[in-house]
């Protein structure tokens, strides 16, 4: 009888074990409790003798994010995710991160399609923070979607590194666990003003013509205030609707106002149309800087109209942020250099040239990795503290976060790089012209 | 002063093209009392027609516009027989819904095929600078093409047998039928001509502005304003209405922000409807 009872109990135990194992396989890997790994799964009777060191523990960390697989943000979001996944695959392929106690940290991910929709982002980030138990979060692409995700990350105490999100306002609402990789919108164009001041100190008149969107308006208003603080006179400051295709009225106004430099734009389509029509109308301009459009490789299709146009970019392959430049600046360098990133990215994605969105995705993962290494832990509080203390150079540029209560997590180290389309052996190519430490060529001024 | 002159000339050149788009809308209204809500998507199809022909066969865009015009005529006749003919004698709401359905079908299919990504016809005719004024080649040619189209439509309506039939059906369909005019075929032809004009306007716009499959909507709205301005049902009035709207679009930004242009346009639309509903050049009597 006792033997029968024992058998039944054993069968029950086995079936319970199988059921638990099944659940574990279906759910995302556990976060703080290490997932069973091959190294630690050895039966007790095969355990090493007591005097030998225990096998290193392997901990699998789940990183959650949403991707805009559909909707208006699809292209940029896809590149961002490609960059992030490249980082994750590289870390895992290298055997993961090793903490001082010998624990190996491997990364897994949980991800959903946010459909470029704010409501979906809130729903999905809540799900990842609660049901999927993601330890760390990476933002979706775009300022609007990230603003929605940031609130959820803070609510559940999850550390989130944001990328593809430049708006300042997200970081000015008292959040403590959200950290921005991108240069904020308020400093998107200020570097162009600095570049202009360096190129021609006699210039006094500026014009701002920009898309009437939150991002572009924020960027331009900040640049205008900065320019005025430096003594520039703004002779035209006017927005256009996002659907604008005819820039004739603006060009006529610019002709009348005769500024020395034009700054503005918005997104790819309006920016490239504006540049094309400025060229067609033979508007004489010495300095033209537009948002978003110029760094895109397709901008070269404009031909002569692209020549001399400057654009701010979060990252460019040519930007010389290297270990050597870090040593020169007395800074710590972490991660791979740009050249290697480009090679690895192209190899991973069928020769696709990485954009700054791709680099931003990779950088977000890299910052999380560095914070875990510095914290020597995956504890969110310690990782957040490591991010607060971070001040280093990566292939993506200088990284340092604001730690004040007013703007906690706002990126204060990273600067935009400014590219200019220049002619190189009959072909148009991008050159980094600012900041000086990352420049690959002198700026063409006045533009041809 | 130079700045205002340049703006007026830019507006005039654009106004000719607006006029052609509005002629298509007002012709259909004038002949069959149908407000064609598929007008905008057909303008967009004209843009895509030129884009595809230019891209696939490297044909000169103006030759492509000729092909697009023929396709526009055929498409219009097909839309008439499929969607409009059955409800032509029904209340206005039925024809509005019928043409709105066609609008939705074209937008849906177009978005599925082309997505909503902007396209460009990479074509330039250079520019001509006369003192402070720079004339873009594509806009000048578009204005001449629009004048040719308007002249050809006038000759067709007033110098050909089918033109007389169209005018007869527009004036009194029952009387025209009694005189042996095949009114159903004439209505189909009129609808086809209206869509042909929309497609031509779209093709001309594509030579100088980028566009999406949704781009026709803005020109459809302008066509309504122009139609009311020039007199609903009066195609030649529409051409002049287009010129007035073009000049307004050129001048308004010289003394107020450009974003105010649609506000002024639609204020004008309401004013004309209130004060002179027959339009500046007289509506169909």
PDB file of N, CA and C in Angstrom, chain B residues 109-194:
ATOM      1  N   UNK B 109      -7.293  51.171 -53.039  1.00  0.00           N
ATOM      2  CA  UNK B 109      -6.412  50.397 -53.925  1.00  0.00           C
ATOM      3  C   UNK B 109      -5.059  51.099 -54.087  1.00  0.00           C
ATOM      4  N   UNK B 110      -5.138  52.418 -54.272  1.00  0.00           N
ATOM      5  CA  UNK B 110      -3.900  53.190 -54.481  1.00  0.00           C
ATOM      6  C   UNK B 110      -2.975  53.105 -53.280  1.00  0.00           C
ATOM      7  N   UNK B 111      -3.557  53.182 -52.079  1.00  0.00           N
ATOM      8  CA  UNK B 111      -2.724  53.107 -50.877  1.00  0.00           C
ATOM      9  C   UNK B 111      -2.102  51.721 -50.757  1.00  0.00           C
ATOM     10  N   UNK B 112      -2.904  50.689 -51.105  1.00  0.00           N
ATOM     11  CA  UNK B 112      -2.378  49.325 -51.021  1.00  0.00           C
ATOM     12  C   UNK B 112      -1.240  49.114 -52.017  1.00  0.00           C
ATOM     13  N   UNK B 113      -1.395  49.696 -53.202  1.00  0.00           N
ATOM     14  CA  UNK B 113      -0.379  49.455 -54.248  1.00  0.00           C
ATOM     15  C   UNK B 113       0.834  50.383 -54.082  1.00  0.00           C
ATOM     16  N   UNK B 114       0.537  51.666 -53.897  1.00  0.00           N
ATOM     17  CA  UNK B 114       1.643  52.646 -53.900  1.00  0.00           C
ATOM     18  C   UNK B 114       2.074  53.074 -52.505  1.00  0.00           C
ATOM     19  N   UNK B 115       1.321  52.705 -51.478  1.00  0.00           N
ATOM     20  CA  UNK B 115       1.489  53.200 -50.103  1.00  0.00           C
ATOM     21  C   UNK B 115       1.261  54.714 -50.112  1.00  0.00           C
ATOM     22  N   UNK B 116       1.419  55.325 -48.958  1.00  0.00           N
ATOM     23  CA  UNK B 116       1.209  56.783 -48.899  1.00  0.00           C
ATOM     24  C   UNK B 116       2.545  57.523 -48.967  1.00  0.00           C
ATOM     25  N   UNK B 117       3.574  56.830 -49.454  1.00  0.00           N
ATOM     26  CA  UNK B 117       4.892  57.473 -49.554  1.00  0.00           C
ATOM     27  C   UNK B 117       4.913  58.494 -50.687  1.00  0.00           C
ATOM     28  N   UNK B 118       5.560  59.612 -50.477  1.00  0.00           N
ATOM     29  CA  UNK B 118       5.619  60.633 -51.525  1.00  0.00           C
ATOM     30  C   UNK B 118       6.463  60.179 -52.727  1.00  0.00           C
ATOM     31  N   UNK B 119       6.064  60.641 -53.892  1.00  0.00           N
ATOM     32  CA  UNK B 119       6.798  60.328 -55.138  1.00  0.00           C
ATOM     33  C   UNK B 119       7.156  61.639 -55.837  1.00  0.00           C
ATOM     34  N   UNK B 120       8.139  61.529 -56.693  1.00  0.00           N
ATOM     35  CA  UNK B 120       8.594  62.674 -57.476  1.00  0.00           C
ATOM     36  C   UNK B 120       8.802  62.252 -58.913  1.00  0.00           C
ATOM     37  N   UNK B 121       8.414  63.080 -59.851  1.00  0.00           N
ATOM     38  CA  UNK B 121       8.841  62.856 -61.233  1.00  0.00           C
ATOM     39  C   UNK B 121      10.120  63.675 -61.394  1.00  0.00           C
ATOM     40  N   UNK B 122      11.243  62.975 -61.477  1.00  0.00           N
ATOM     41  CA  UNK B 122      12.538  63.682 -61.497  1.00  0.00           C
ATOM     42  C   UNK B 122      12.777  64.263 -62.883  1.00  0.00           C
ATOM     43  N   UNK B 123      12.157  65.402 -63.118  1.00  0.00           N
ATOM     44  CA  UNK B 123      12.208  66.010 -64.441  1.00  0.00           C
ATOM     45  C   UNK B 123      12.323  67.520 -64.262  1.00  0.00           C
ATOM     46  N   UNK B 124      13.189  68.117 -65.035  1.00  0.00           N
ATOM     47  CA  UNK B 124      13.357  69.566 -64.917  1.00  0.00           C
ATOM     48  C   UNK B 124      13.562  70.168 -66.299  1.00  0.00           C
ATOM     49  N   UNK B 125      13.019  71.348 -66.478  1.00  0.00           N
ATOM     50  CA  UNK B 125      13.265  72.086 -67.725  1.00  0.00           C
ATOM     51  C   UNK B 125      14.092  73.341 -67.450  1.00  0.00           C
ATOM     52  N   UNK B 126      14.719  73.363 -66.286  1.00  0.00           N
ATOM     53  CA  UNK B 126      15.542  74.522 -65.937  1.00  0.00           C
ATOM     54  C   UNK B 126      14.679  75.727 -65.591  1.00  0.00           C
ATOM     55  N   UNK B 127      15.306  76.868 -65.579  1.00  0.00           N
ATOM     56  CA  UNK B 127      14.557  78.076 -65.229  1.00  0.00           C
ATOM     57  C   UNK B 127      15.046  79.251 -66.055  1.00  0.00           C
ATOM     58  N   UNK B 128      14.212  80.268 -66.117  1.00  0.00           N
ATOM     59  CA  UNK B 128      14.532  81.470 -66.883  1.00  0.00           C
ATOM     60  C   UNK B 128      14.446  82.647 -65.918  1.00  0.00           C
ATOM     61  N   UNK B 129      15.538  83.387 -65.793  1.00  0.00           N
ATOM     62  CA  UNK B 129      15.536  84.508 -64.860  1.00  0.00           C
ATOM     63  C   UNK B 129      15.401  85.823 -65.619  1.00  0.00           C
ATOM     64  N   UNK B 130      14.356  86.565 -65.272  1.00  0.00           N
ATOM     65  CA  UNK B 130      14.126  87.877 -65.871  1.00  0.00           C
ATOM     66  C   UNK B 130      14.141  88.898 -64.746  1.00  0.00           C
ATOM     67  N   UNK B 131      15.258  89.521 -64.543  1.00  0.00           N
ATOM     68  CA  UNK B 131      15.374  90.465 -63.426  1.00  0.00           C
ATOM     69  C   UNK B 131      15.134  89.748 -62.106  1.00  0.00           C
ATOM     70  N   UNK B 132      14.168  90.219 -61.333  1.00  0.00           N
ATOM     71  CA  UNK B 132      13.935  89.606 -60.024  1.00  0.00           C
ATOM     72  C   UNK B 132      13.058  88.348 -60.114  1.00  0.00           C
ATOM     73  N   UNK B 133      12.601  88.041 -61.320  1.00  0.00           N
ATOM     74  CA  UNK B 133      11.643  86.934 -61.449  1.00  0.00           C
ATOM     75  C   UNK B 133      12.321  85.710 -62.055  1.00  0.00           C
ATOM     76  N   UNK B 134      12.136  84.576 -61.417  1.00  0.00           N
ATOM     77  CA  UNK B 134      12.655  83.323 -61.964  1.00  0.00           C
ATOM     78  C   UNK B 134      11.475  82.443 -62.347  1.00  0.00           C
ATOM     79  N   UNK B 135      11.395  82.122 -63.638  1.00  0.00           N
ATOM     80  CA  UNK B 135      10.299  81.289 -64.112  1.00  0.00           C
ATOM     81  C   UNK B 135      10.811  79.859 -64.265  1.00  0.00           C
ATOM     82  N   UNK B 136      10.102  78.922 -63.645  1.00  0.00           N
ATOM     83  CA  UNK B 136      10.502  77.527 -63.780  1.00  0.00           C
ATOM     84  C   UNK B 136       9.923  76.967 -65.080  1.00  0.00           C
ATOM     85  N   UNK B 137      10.776  76.275 -65.817  1.00  0.00           N
ATOM     86  CA  UNK B 137      10.365  75.744 -67.121  1.00  0.00           C
ATOM     87  C   UNK B 137       9.127  74.871 -67.040  1.00  0.00           C
ATOM     88  N   UNK B 138       9.088  73.992 -66.061  1.00  0.00           N
ATOM     89  CA  UNK B 138       7.950  73.056 -65.965  1.00  0.00           C
ATOM     90  C   UNK B 138       6.641  73.811 -65.709  1.00  0.00           C
ATOM     91  N   UNK B 139       6.707  74.890 -64.943  1.00  0.00           N
ATOM     92  CA  UNK B 139       5.471  75.626 -64.648  1.00  0.00           C
ATOM     93  C   UNK B 139       5.004  76.430 -65.858  1.00  0.00           C
ATOM     94  N   UNK B 140       5.975  76.951 -66.596  1.00  0.00           N
ATOM     95  CA  UNK B 140       5.604  77.707 -67.796  1.00  0.00           C
ATOM     96  C   UNK B 140       4.957  76.765 -68.814  1.00  0.00           C
ATOM     97  N   UNK B 141       5.573  75.609 -69.019  1.00  0.00           N
ATOM     98  CA  UNK B 141       5.012  74.636 -69.981  1.00  0.00           C
ATOM     99  C   UNK B 141       3.635  74.170 -69.500  1.00  0.00           C
ATOM    100  N   UNK B 142       3.501  73.965 -68.184  1.00  0.00           N
ATOM    101  CA  UNK B 142       2.205  73.519 -67.655  1.00  0.00           C
ATOM    102  C   UNK B 142       1.131  74.570 -67.913  1.00  0.00           C
ATOM    103  N   UNK B 143       1.507  75.845 -67.752  1.00  0.00           N
ATOM    104  CA  UNK B 143       0.526  76.912 -67.997  1.00  0.00           C
ATOM    105  C   UNK B 143       0.117  76.923 -69.472  1.00  0.00           C
ATOM    106  N   UNK B 144       1.100  76.770 -70.384  1.00  0.00           N
ATOM    107  CA  UNK B 144       0.763  76.728 -71.820  1.00  0.00           C
ATOM    108  C   UNK B 144      -0.098  75.496 -72.128  1.00  0.00           C
ATOM    109  N   UNK B 145       0.256  74.380 -71.555  1.00  0.00           N
ATOM    110  CA  UNK B 145      -0.527  73.154 -71.786  1.00  0.00           C
ATOM    111  C   UNK B 145      -1.951  73.343 -71.292  1.00  0.00           C
ATOM    112  N   UNK B 146      -2.094  74.006 -70.152  1.00  0.00           N
ATOM    113  CA  UNK B 146      -3.433  74.245 -69.607  1.00  0.00           C
ATOM    114  C   UNK B 146      -4.236  75.135 -70.542  1.00  0.00           C
ATOM    115  N   UNK B 147      -3.564  76.152 -71.106  1.00  0.00           N
ATOM    116  CA  UNK B 147      -4.269  77.035 -72.052  1.00  0.00           C
ATOM    117  C   UNK B 147      -4.705  76.250 -73.288  1.00  0.00           C
ATOM    118  N   UNK B 148      -3.810  75.367 -73.760  1.00  0.00           N
ATOM    119  CA  UNK B 148      -4.143  74.541 -74.925  1.00  0.00           C
ATOM    120  C   UNK B 148      -5.345  73.653 -74.635  1.00  0.00           C
ATOM    121  N   UNK B 149      -5.333  73.051 -73.453  1.00  0.00           N
ATOM    122  CA  UNK B 149      -6.435  72.156 -73.077  1.00  0.00           C
ATOM    123  C   UNK B 149      -7.740  72.942 -72.992  1.00  0.00           C
ATOM    124  N   UNK B 150      -7.671  74.133 -72.384  1.00  0.00           N
ATOM    125  CA  UNK B 150      -8.885  74.947 -72.257  1.00  0.00           C
ATOM    126  C   UNK B 150      -9.398  75.353 -73.646  1.00  0.00           C
ATOM    127  N   UNK B 151      -8.454  75.737 -74.539  1.00  0.00           N
ATOM    128  CA  UNK B 151      -8.849  76.116 -75.902  1.00  0.00           C
ATOM    129  C   UNK B 151      -9.459  74.936 -76.643  1.00  0.00           C
ATOM    130  N   UNK B 152      -8.839  73.770 -76.473  1.00  0.00           N
ATOM    131  CA  UNK B 152      -9.340  72.578 -77.160  1.00  0.00           C
ATOM    132  C   UNK B 152     -10.732  72.219 -76.640  1.00  0.00           C
ATOM    133  N   UNK B 153     -10.953  72.358 -75.341  1.00  0.00           N
ATOM    134  CA  UNK B 153     -12.265  72.048 -74.787  1.00  0.00           C
ATOM    135  C   UNK B 153     -13.311  73.022 -75.336  1.00  0.00           C
ATOM    136  N   UNK B 154     -12.909  74.296 -75.406  1.00  0.00           N
ATOM    137  CA  UNK B 154     -13.843  75.303 -75.936  1.00  0.00           C
ATOM    138  C   UNK B 154     -14.223  74.950 -77.377  1.00  0.00           C
ATOM    139  N   UNK B 155     -13.212  74.632 -78.196  1.00  0.00           N
ATOM    140  CA  UNK B 155     -13.478  74.286 -79.597  1.00  0.00           C
ATOM    141  C   UNK B 155     -14.356  73.044 -79.677  1.00  0.00           C
ATOM    142  N   UNK B 156     -14.068  72.073 -78.818  1.00  0.00           N
ATOM    143  CA  UNK B 156     -14.848  70.840 -78.838  1.00  0.00           C
ATOM    144  C   UNK B 156     -16.317  71.130 -78.499  1.00  0.00           C
ATOM    145  N   UNK B 157     -16.520  71.929 -77.460  1.00  0.00           N
ATOM    146  CA  UNK B 157     -17.894  72.186 -77.010  1.00  0.00           C
ATOM    147  C   UNK B 157     -18.671  73.054 -77.998  1.00  0.00           C
ATOM    148  N   UNK B 158     -17.968  73.984 -78.665  1.00  0.00           N
ATOM    149  CA  UNK B 158     -18.684  74.967 -79.488  1.00  0.00           C
ATOM    150  C   UNK B 158     -18.510  74.770 -80.990  1.00  0.00           C
ATOM    151  N   UNK B 159     -17.622  73.864 -81.400  1.00  0.00           N
ATOM    152  CA  UNK B 159     -17.377  73.727 -82.838  1.00  0.00           C
ATOM    153  C   UNK B 159     -17.564  72.291 -83.333  1.00  0.00           C
ATOM    154  N   UNK B 160     -17.952  71.371 -82.484  1.00  0.00           N
ATOM    155  CA  UNK B 160     -18.118  69.993 -82.953  1.00  0.00           C
ATOM    156  C   UNK B 160     -19.544  69.515 -82.651  1.00  0.00           C
ATOM    157  N   UNK B 161     -19.921  68.458 -83.381  1.00  0.00           N
ATOM    158  CA  UNK B 161     -21.275  67.922 -83.215  1.00  0.00           C
ATOM    159  C   UNK B 161     -21.456  67.371 -81.794  1.00  0.00           C
ATOM    160  N   UNK B 162     -20.432  66.640 -81.296  1.00  0.00           N
ATOM    161  CA  UNK B 162     -20.571  66.068 -79.949  1.00  0.00           C
ATOM    162  C   UNK B 162     -20.574  67.159 -78.880  1.00  0.00           C
ATOM    163  N   UNK B 163     -19.847  68.238 -79.168  1.00  0.00           N
ATOM    164  CA  UNK B 163     -19.861  69.379 -78.240  1.00  0.00           C
ATOM    165  C   UNK B 163     -21.268  69.962 -78.160  1.00  0.00           C
ATOM    166  N   UNK B 164     -21.909  70.075 -79.342  1.00  0.00           N
ATOM    167  CA  UNK B 164     -23.285  70.606 -79.345  1.00  0.00           C
ATOM    168  C   UNK B 164     -24.205  69.653 -78.584  1.00  0.00           C
ATOM    169  N   UNK B 165     -23.990  68.352 -78.780  1.00  0.00           N
ATOM    170  CA  UNK B 165     -24.809  67.367 -78.052  1.00  0.00           C
ATOM    171  C   UNK B 165     -24.666  67.555 -76.543  1.00  0.00           C
ATOM    172  N   UNK B 166     -23.394  67.744 -76.117  1.00  0.00           N
ATOM    173  CA  UNK B 166     -23.159  67.913 -74.672  1.00  0.00           C
ATOM    174  C   UNK B 166     -23.903  69.147 -74.165  1.00  0.00           C
ATOM    175  N   UNK B 167     -23.798  70.232 -74.925  1.00  0.00           N
ATOM    176  CA  UNK B 167     -24.469  71.459 -74.477  1.00  0.00           C
ATOM    177  C   UNK B 167     -25.980  71.283 -74.490  1.00  0.00           C
ATOM    178  N   UNK B 168     -26.451  70.533 -75.487  1.00  0.00           N
ATOM    179  CA  UNK B 168     -27.903  70.294 -75.577  1.00  0.00           C
ATOM    180  C   UNK B 168     -28.384  69.484 -74.373  1.00  0.00           C
ATOM    181  N   UNK B 169     -27.638  68.414 -74.040  1.00  0.00           N
ATOM    182  CA  UNK B 169     -28.019  67.573 -72.894  1.00  0.00           C
ATOM    183  C   UNK B 169     -27.933  68.388 -71.602  1.00  0.00           C
ATOM    184  N   UNK B 170     -26.915  69.263 -71.537  1.00  0.00           N
ATOM    185  CA  UNK B 170     -26.767  70.090 -70.337  1.00  0.00           C
ATOM    186  C   UNK B 170     -27.958  71.038 -70.178  1.00  0.00           C
ATOM    187  N   UNK B 171     -28.437  71.561 -71.315  1.00  0.00           N
ATOM    188  CA  UNK B 171     -29.554  72.515 -71.252  1.00  0.00           C
ATOM    189  C   UNK B 171     -30.877  71.822 -70.956  1.00  0.00           C
ATOM    190  N   UNK B 172     -31.159  70.761 -71.680  1.00  0.00           N
ATOM    191  CA  UNK B 172     -32.438  70.077 -71.481  1.00  0.00           C
ATOM    192  C   UNK B 172     -32.316  68.653 -72.021  1.00  0.00           C
ATOM    193  N   UNK B 173     -32.121  67.745 -71.113  1.00  0.00           N
ATOM    194  CA  UNK B 173     -31.846  66.365 -71.526  1.00  0.00           C
ATOM    195  C   UNK B 173     -33.022  65.754 -72.275  1.00  0.00           C
ATOM    196  N   UNK B 174     -34.249  66.000 -71.802  1.00  0.00           N
ATOM    197  CA  UNK B 174     -35.431  65.410 -72.449  1.00  0.00           C
ATOM    198  C   UNK B 174     -35.589  65.933 -73.871  1.00  0.00           C
ATOM    199  N   UNK B 175     -35.430  67.253 -74.023  1.00  0.00           N
ATOM    200  CA  UNK B 175     -35.572  67.845 -75.366  1.00  0.00           C
ATOM    201  C   UNK B 175     -34.485  67.313 -76.290  1.00  0.00           C
ATOM    202  N   UNK B 176     -33.268  67.165 -75.746  1.00  0.00           N
ATOM    203  CA  UNK B 176     -32.169  66.658 -76.568  1.00  0.00           C
ATOM    204  C   UNK B 176     -32.473  65.232 -77.030  1.00  0.00           C
ATOM    205  N   UNK B 177     -33.042  64.431 -76.158  1.00  0.00           N
ATOM    206  CA  UNK B 177     -33.387  63.048 -76.534  1.00  0.00           C
ATOM    207  C   UNK B 177     -34.448  63.046 -77.628  1.00  0.00           C
ATOM    208  N   UNK B 178     -35.395  63.970 -77.517  1.00  0.00           N
ATOM    209  CA  UNK B 178     -36.448  64.061 -78.541  1.00  0.00           C
ATOM    210  C   UNK B 178     -35.865  64.421 -79.896  1.00  0.00           C
ATOM    211  N   UNK B 179     -34.727  65.132 -79.860  1.00  0.00           N
ATOM    212  CA  UNK B 179     -34.071  65.525 -81.120  1.00  0.00           C
ATOM    213  C   UNK B 179     -33.123  64.414 -81.612  1.00  0.00           C
ATOM    214  N   UNK B 180     -33.108  63.278 -80.929  1.00  0.00           N
ATOM    215  CA  UNK B 180     -32.293  62.151 -81.371  1.00  0.00           C
ATOM    216  C   UNK B 180     -30.898  62.112 -80.790  1.00  0.00           C
ATOM    217  N   UNK B 181     -30.646  62.939 -79.783  1.00  0.00           N
ATOM    218  CA  UNK B 181     -29.312  62.917 -79.159  1.00  0.00           C
ATOM    219  C   UNK B 181     -29.233  61.712 -78.209  1.00  0.00           C
ATOM    220  N   UNK B 182     -28.226  60.847 -78.373  1.00  0.00           N
ATOM    221  CA  UNK B 182     -28.097  59.682 -77.477  1.00  0.00           C
ATOM    222  C   UNK B 182     -27.597  60.140 -76.099  1.00  0.00           C
ATOM    223  N   UNK B 183     -28.523  60.561 -75.246  1.00  0.00           N
ATOM    224  CA  UNK B 183     -28.131  61.279 -74.025  1.00  0.00           C
ATOM    225  C   UNK B 183     -27.262  60.441 -73.091  1.00  0.00           C
ATOM    226  N   UNK B 184     -27.576  59.138 -72.999  1.00  0.00           N
ATOM    227  CA  UNK B 184     -26.781  58.314 -72.071  1.00  0.00           C
ATOM    228  C   UNK B 184     -25.316  58.276 -72.503  1.00  0.00           C
ATOM    229  N   UNK B 185     -25.094  58.117 -73.796  1.00  0.00           N
ATOM    230  CA  UNK B 185     -23.703  58.086 -74.276  1.00  0.00           C
ATOM    231  C   UNK B 185     -23.041  59.455 -74.125  1.00  0.00           C
ATOM    232  N   UNK B 186     -23.840  60.513 -74.293  1.00  0.00           N
ATOM    233  CA  UNK B 186     -23.284  61.866 -74.137  1.00  0.00           C
ATOM    234  C   UNK B 186     -22.920  62.130 -72.672  1.00  0.00           C
ATOM    235  N   UNK B 187     -23.757  61.618 -71.758  1.00  0.00           N
ATOM    236  CA  UNK B 187     -23.428  61.766 -70.334  1.00  0.00           C
ATOM    237  C   UNK B 187     -22.140  61.007 -70.004  1.00  0.00           C
ATOM    238  N   UNK B 188     -22.009  59.807 -70.585  1.00  0.00           N
ATOM    239  CA  UNK B 188     -20.782  59.024 -70.352  1.00  0.00           C
ATOM    240  C   UNK B 188     -19.573  59.780 -70.894  1.00  0.00           C
ATOM    241  N   UNK B 189     -19.750  60.363 -72.094  1.00  0.00           N
ATOM    242  CA  UNK B 189     -18.643  61.129 -72.691  1.00  0.00           C
ATOM    243  C   UNK B 189     -18.292  62.330 -71.806  1.00  0.00           C
ATOM    244  N   UNK B 190     -19.326  63.001 -71.290  1.00  0.00           N
ATOM    245  CA  UNK B 190     -19.077  64.176 -70.440  1.00  0.00           C
ATOM    246  C   UNK B 190     -18.321  63.778 -69.179  1.00  0.00           C
ATOM    247  N   UNK B 191     -18.755  62.676 -68.568  1.00  0.00           N
ATOM    248  CA  UNK B 191     -18.058  62.225 -67.363  1.00  0.00           C
ATOM    249  C   UNK B 191     -16.608  61.873 -67.702  1.00  0.00           C
ATOM    250  N   UNK B 192     -16.445  61.227 -68.857  1.00  0.00           N
ATOM    251  CA  UNK B 192     -15.089  60.873 -69.306  1.00  0.00           C
ATOM    252  C   UNK B 192     -14.235  62.107 -69.528  1.00  0.00           C
ATOM    253  N   UNK B 193     -14.837  63.138 -70.153  1.00  0.00           N
ATOM    254  CA  UNK B 193     -14.068  64.381 -70.385  1.00  0.00           C
ATOM    255  C   UNK B 193     -13.681  65.035 -69.063  1.00  0.00           C
ATOM    256  N   UNK B 194     -14.607  65.008 -68.107  1.00  0.00           N
ATOM    257  CA  UNK B 194     -14.323  65.590 -66.794  1.00  0.00           C
ATOM    258  C   UNK B 194     -13.158  64.888 -66.113  1.00  0.00           C
TER     259      UNK B 194
END
